[in-house]
PDB file of C-alpha atoms in Angstrom:
ATOM      1  CA  MET M   1      16.630 -10.200   9.761  1.00  0.00           C
ATOM      2  CA  GLY M   2      15.899 -13.085  12.076  1.00  0.00           C
ATOM      3  CA  LEU M   3      15.026 -16.533  10.889  1.00  0.00           C
ATOM      4  CA  PHE M   4      11.412 -16.016  11.882  1.00  0.00           C
ATOM      5  CA  SER M   5      10.971 -12.505  10.519  1.00  0.00           C
ATOM      6  CA  ARG M   6       7.439 -12.088   9.238  1.00  0.00           C
ATOM      7  CA  LYS M   7       7.082 -11.313   5.588  1.00  0.00           C
ATOM      8  CA  LYS M   8       4.858  -8.360   4.887  1.00  0.00           C
ATOM      9  CA  ILE M   9       2.254  -9.641   2.457  1.00  0.00           C
ATOM     10  CA  ASP M  10      -0.683  -7.729   1.039  1.00  0.00           C
ATOM     11  CA  GLU M  11      -3.468  -9.990  -0.195  1.00  0.00           C
ATOM     12  CA  PHE M  12      -5.527  -8.743  -3.095  1.00  0.00           C
ATOM     13  CA  VAL M  13      -8.984  -9.967  -4.073  1.00  0.00           C
ATOM     14  CA  SER M  14     -10.874  -9.526  -7.292  1.00  0.00           C
ATOM     15  CA  PRO M  15     -12.730  -6.189  -7.349  1.00  0.00           C
ATOM     16  CA  ALA M  16     -15.536  -7.682  -9.481  1.00  0.00           C
ATOM     17  CA  ASN M  17     -17.142 -10.796 -10.878  1.00  0.00           C
ATOM     18  CA  GLY M  18     -15.594 -11.629 -14.233  1.00  0.00           C
ATOM     19  CA  GLU M  19     -12.296 -12.694 -15.775  1.00  0.00           C
ATOM     20  CA  LEU M  20      -9.005 -12.115 -13.957  1.00  0.00           C
ATOM     21  CA  ILE M  21      -6.422 -11.171 -16.601  1.00  0.00           C
ATOM     22  CA  HIS M  22      -2.812 -10.001 -16.794  1.00  0.00           C
ATOM     23  CA  LEU M  23      -2.286  -6.297 -17.461  1.00  0.00           C
ATOM     24  CA  ASP M  24      -0.559  -6.952 -20.784  1.00  0.00           C
ATOM     25  CA  LYS M  25      -3.952  -8.132 -22.120  1.00  0.00           C
ATOM     26  CA  VAL M  26      -5.567  -4.755 -21.417  1.00  0.00           C
ATOM     27  CA  ASN M  27      -6.264  -2.696 -24.522  1.00  0.00           C
ATOM     28  CA  ASP M  28      -4.460   0.436 -23.330  1.00  0.00           C
ATOM     29  CA  PRO M  29      -0.679   0.933 -23.594  1.00  0.00           C
ATOM     30  CA  VAL M  30      -0.467   2.945 -20.354  1.00  0.00           C
ATOM     31  CA  PHE M  31      -1.734  -0.072 -18.400  1.00  0.00           C
ATOM     32  CA  SER M  32      -0.541  -2.956 -20.579  1.00  0.00           C
ATOM     33  CA  GLN M  33       3.029  -1.614 -20.537  1.00  0.00           C
ATOM     34  CA  LYS M  34       2.726  -1.015 -16.773  1.00  0.00           C
ATOM     35  CA  LEU M  35       3.599   2.675 -17.101  1.00  0.00           C
ATOM     36  CA  MET M  36       1.453   3.448 -14.028  1.00  0.00           C
ATOM     37  CA  GLY M  37       2.665   0.363 -12.159  1.00  0.00           C
ATOM     38  CA  ASP M  38       2.168  -3.394 -12.022  1.00  0.00           C
ATOM     39  CA  GLY M  39      -0.955  -5.187 -10.895  1.00  0.00           C
ATOM     40  CA  PHE M  40      -3.844  -7.055 -12.487  1.00  0.00           C
ATOM     41  CA  ALA M  41      -7.109  -6.478 -14.299  1.00  0.00           C
ATOM     42  CA  VAL M  42     -10.593  -7.961 -14.255  1.00  0.00           C
ATOM     43  CA  LYS M  43     -13.014  -7.925 -17.176  1.00  0.00           C
ATOM     44  CA  PRO M  44     -16.224  -7.420 -15.184  1.00  0.00           C
ATOM     45  CA  SER M  45     -19.412  -9.359 -15.867  1.00  0.00           C
ATOM     46  CA  ASP M  46     -21.639  -7.114 -13.750  1.00  0.00           C
ATOM     47  CA  ASN M  47     -21.783  -3.601 -12.308  1.00  0.00           C
ATOM     48  CA  GLU M  48     -20.645  -4.011  -8.698  1.00  0.00           C
ATOM     49  CA  ILE M  49     -17.095  -3.046  -7.694  1.00  0.00           C
ATOM     50  CA  VAL M  50     -15.557  -4.080  -4.353  1.00  0.00           C
ATOM     51  CA  ALA M  51     -12.308  -3.158  -2.598  1.00  0.00           C
ATOM     52  CA  PRO M  52      -9.387  -5.235  -3.926  1.00  0.00           C
ATOM     53  CA  ILE M  53      -7.626  -4.852  -0.564  1.00  0.00           C
ATOM     54  CA  SER M  54      -8.231  -3.595   2.963  1.00  0.00           C
ATOM     55  CA  GLY M  55      -6.935  -0.099   3.552  1.00  0.00           C
ATOM     56  CA  VAL M  56      -7.712   3.590   3.643  1.00  0.00           C
ATOM     57  CA  ILE M  57      -9.316   5.393   0.721  1.00  0.00           C
ATOM     58  CA  GLY M  58      -7.153   8.207  -0.621  1.00  0.00           C
ATOM     59  CA  THR M  59      -8.125  10.344  -3.578  1.00  0.00           C
ATOM     60  CA  VAL M  60     -11.493   9.647  -5.165  1.00  0.00           C
ATOM     61  CA  PHE M  61     -11.262  11.229  -8.609  1.00  0.00           C
ATOM     62  CA  PRO M  62     -14.050  13.762  -9.265  1.00  0.00           C
ATOM     63  CA  THR M  63     -14.901  11.858 -12.468  1.00  0.00           C
ATOM     64  CA  LYS M  64     -15.411   8.740 -10.281  1.00  0.00           C
ATOM     65  CA  HIS M  65     -13.493   6.537 -12.737  1.00  0.00           C
ATOM     66  CA  ALA M  66     -10.668   5.870 -10.278  1.00  0.00           C
ATOM     67  CA  LEU M  67      -9.706   5.959  -6.633  1.00  0.00           C
ATOM     68  CA  MET M  68      -6.643   5.368  -4.500  1.00  0.00           C
ATOM     69  CA  ILE M  69      -6.300   2.979  -1.542  1.00  0.00           C
ATOM     70  CA  THR M  70      -3.328   2.701   0.826  1.00  0.00           C
ATOM     71  CA  SER M  71      -2.811  -0.797   2.274  1.00  0.00           C
ATOM     72  CA  LYS M  72      -1.723  -1.515   5.850  1.00  0.00           C
ATOM     73  CA  ASN M  73       1.791  -2.227   4.548  1.00  0.00           C
ATOM     74  CA  GLY M  74       1.947   1.072   2.657  1.00  0.00           C
ATOM     75  CA  LEU M  75       1.217  -0.031  -0.898  1.00  0.00           C
ATOM     76  CA  GLU M  76      -0.475   2.718  -2.879  1.00  0.00           C
ATOM     77  CA  ILE M  77      -3.112   1.201  -5.092  1.00  0.00           C
ATOM     78  CA  MET M  78      -5.062   2.778  -7.901  1.00  0.00           C
ATOM     79  CA  LEU M  79      -8.350   1.146  -8.791  1.00  0.00           C
ATOM     80  CA  HIS M  80      -9.139   2.309 -12.320  1.00  0.00           C
ATOM     81  CA  LEU M  81     -12.617   1.569 -13.694  1.00  0.00           C
ATOM     82  CA  GLY M  82     -12.557   1.034 -17.446  1.00  0.00           C
ATOM     83  CA  ILE M  83     -10.376   2.504 -20.186  1.00  0.00           C
ATOM     84  CA  ASP M  84     -10.586   6.203 -21.171  1.00  0.00           C
ATOM     85  CA  THR M  85     -13.614   6.443 -18.881  1.00  0.00           C
ATOM     86  CA  VAL M  86     -12.367   9.758 -17.462  1.00  0.00           C
ATOM     87  CA  GLU M  87     -14.029  11.225 -20.567  1.00  0.00           C
ATOM     88  CA  LEU M  88     -17.460  10.068 -19.338  1.00  0.00           C
ATOM     89  CA  ASN M  89     -17.436  12.652 -16.502  1.00  0.00           C
ATOM     90  CA  GLY M  90     -18.636  10.223 -13.852  1.00  0.00           C
ATOM     91  CA  GLN M  91     -21.895   9.305 -15.582  1.00  0.00           C
ATOM     92  CA  PRO M  92     -21.650   5.481 -15.474  1.00  0.00           C
ATOM     93  CA  PHE M  93     -20.291   5.466 -11.920  1.00  0.00           C
ATOM     94  CA  GLU M  94     -21.618   5.685  -8.403  1.00  0.00           C
ATOM     95  CA  MET M  95     -19.182   5.813  -5.464  1.00  0.00           C
ATOM     96  CA  PHE M  96     -20.083   4.502  -2.004  1.00  0.00           C
ATOM     97  CA  VAL M  97     -16.895   5.622  -0.235  1.00  0.00           C
ATOM     98  CA  GLN M  98     -15.033   8.871   0.265  1.00  0.00           C
ATOM     99  CA  GLU M  99     -11.542  10.006   1.156  1.00  0.00           C
ATOM    100  CA  ASN M 100     -10.206   8.711   4.500  1.00  0.00           C
ATOM    101  CA  ASP M 101     -12.788   5.899   4.748  1.00  0.00           C
ATOM    102  CA  THR M 102     -11.328   2.618   6.013  1.00  0.00           C
ATOM    103  CA  VAL M 103     -12.434  -0.335   3.879  1.00  0.00           C
ATOM    104  CA  LYS M 104     -12.155  -4.097   4.060  1.00  0.00           C
ATOM    105  CA  ALA M 105     -11.216  -6.261   1.076  1.00  0.00           C
ATOM    106  CA  GLY M 106     -14.452  -7.254  -0.645  1.00  0.00           C
ATOM    107  CA  GLN M 107     -16.428  -4.244   0.632  1.00  0.00           C
ATOM    108  CA  LYS M 108     -18.613  -2.546  -1.991  1.00  0.00           C
ATOM    109  CA  LEU M 109     -16.910   0.630  -3.281  1.00  0.00           C
ATOM    110  CA  ALA M 110     -18.756   1.589  -6.425  1.00  0.00           C
ATOM    111  CA  THR M 111     -20.921   0.591  -9.321  1.00  0.00           C
ATOM    112  CA  MET M 112     -20.055   0.956 -12.988  1.00  0.00           C
ATOM    113  CA  ASP M 113     -22.855   0.785 -15.554  1.00  0.00           C
ATOM    114  CA  LEU M 114     -21.124  -1.556 -17.998  1.00  0.00           C
ATOM    115  CA  GLN M 115     -23.722  -1.032 -20.707  1.00  0.00           C
ATOM    116  CA  LYS M 116     -23.304   2.762 -20.522  1.00  0.00           C
ATOM    117  CA  VAL M 117     -19.525   2.382 -20.746  1.00  0.00           C
ATOM    118  CA  LEU M 118     -19.770   0.052 -23.749  1.00  0.00           C
ATOM    119  CA  ASP M 119     -22.432   2.215 -25.446  1.00  0.00           C
ATOM    120  CA  SER M 120     -20.044   5.168 -25.226  1.00  0.00           C
ATOM    121  CA  GLY M 121     -17.398   3.166 -27.101  1.00  0.00           C
ATOM    122  CA  LYS M 122     -15.159   2.572 -24.071  1.00  0.00           C
ATOM    123  CA  ASP M 123     -13.843  -0.694 -22.634  1.00  0.00           C
ATOM    124  CA  THR M 124     -14.664  -1.992 -19.141  1.00  0.00           C
ATOM    125  CA  PRO M 125     -11.606  -3.701 -17.571  1.00  0.00           C
ATOM    126  CA  ILE M 126     -11.011  -2.784 -13.939  1.00  0.00           C
ATOM    127  CA  MET M 127      -7.313  -2.270 -13.265  1.00  0.00           C
ATOM    128  CA  THR M 128      -5.762  -2.708  -9.816  1.00  0.00           C
ATOM    129  CA  ILE M 129      -2.380  -0.977 -10.040  1.00  0.00           C
ATOM    130  CA  ILE M 130       0.423  -0.602  -7.474  1.00  0.00           C
ATOM    131  CA  THR M 131       1.622   2.953  -8.106  1.00  0.00           C
ATOM    132  CA  ASN M 132       4.546   2.948  -5.621  1.00  0.00           C
ATOM    133  CA  SER M 133       6.380   0.019  -7.180  1.00  0.00           C
ATOM    134  CA  ASP M 134       9.521   0.715  -5.112  1.00  0.00           C
ATOM    135  CA  ALA M 135       7.582  -0.681  -2.126  1.00  0.00           C
ATOM    136  CA  VAL M 136       7.091  -4.043  -3.878  1.00  0.00           C
ATOM    137  CA  LYS M 137       9.527  -6.818  -3.075  1.00  0.00           C
ATOM    138  CA  ASP M 138       7.742  -9.562  -5.038  1.00  0.00           C
ATOM    139  CA  MET M 139       4.680  -9.134  -7.263  1.00  0.00           C
ATOM    140  CA  GLY M 140       3.639 -12.763  -6.964  1.00  0.00           C
ATOM    141  CA  ASN M 141       1.849 -14.357  -9.882  1.00  0.00           C
ATOM    142  CA  PHE M 142      -1.557 -15.646 -10.906  1.00  0.00           C
ATOM    143  CA  GLU M 143      -3.350 -17.483 -13.679  1.00  0.00           C
ATOM    144  CA  ASP M 144      -5.962 -15.858 -15.914  1.00  0.00           C
ATOM    145  CA  LYS M 145      -9.285 -17.326 -14.738  1.00  0.00           C
ATOM    146  CA  SER M 146     -12.923 -16.668 -13.951  1.00  0.00           C
ATOM    147  CA  VAL M 147     -13.369 -15.015 -10.558  1.00  0.00           C
ATOM    148  CA  SER M 148     -16.065 -13.767  -8.255  1.00  0.00           C
ATOM    149  CA  ALA M 149     -15.774 -10.440  -6.448  1.00  0.00           C
ATOM    150  CA  GLY M 150     -13.752 -11.040  -3.282  1.00  0.00           C
ATOM    151  CA  ASP M 151     -11.945 -14.137  -4.602  1.00  0.00           C
ATOM    152  CA  LYS M 152      -8.220 -14.169  -3.895  1.00  0.00           C
ATOM    153  CA  ALA M 153      -6.395 -12.673  -6.876  1.00  0.00           C
ATOM    154  CA  LEU M 154      -2.770 -11.954  -5.968  1.00  0.00           C
ATOM    155  CA  GLU M 155      -0.358 -11.852  -3.034  1.00  0.00           C
ATOM    156  CA  ILE M 156       2.280  -9.139  -3.086  1.00  0.00           C
ATOM    157  CA  THR M 157       5.290  -9.162  -0.763  1.00  0.00           C
ATOM    158  CA  VAL M 158       6.061  -5.672   0.469  1.00  0.00           C
ATOM    159  CA  ASN M 159       9.532  -4.279   1.292  1.00  0.00           C
TER     160      ASN M 159
END
């Protein structure tokens, strides 16, 4: 490693308007205990969801409650819309991307009808999770705060 070796950094933005929060504040043990991976969550204040990072869309779940994105540095990211929303069979969601699409951070990906989610007794946090944690050198850190979609959320250094 030379003195001037470039760090590989993936910059994440908020996928929605709302409150940026740490995963341990999410009301679901799978996410709050980081069983799927580390990352961050946003409690959304409106229905529009944007890409938390530039990359290539992988799997879009048939129930539209989650999708995968691979970053330029090889991070595998799951964007998970709400808690237990798989049970809603895609009803509150509309997807605007499909597998193999290239997206830019901040580009509209989906909408989630927050009222429909809440009316069905589910919770609405949007989780951005790094599922291949072995690729992460440093997770970086952030403060809980109000954010707008596309605001810088977190910088992750990649191995």
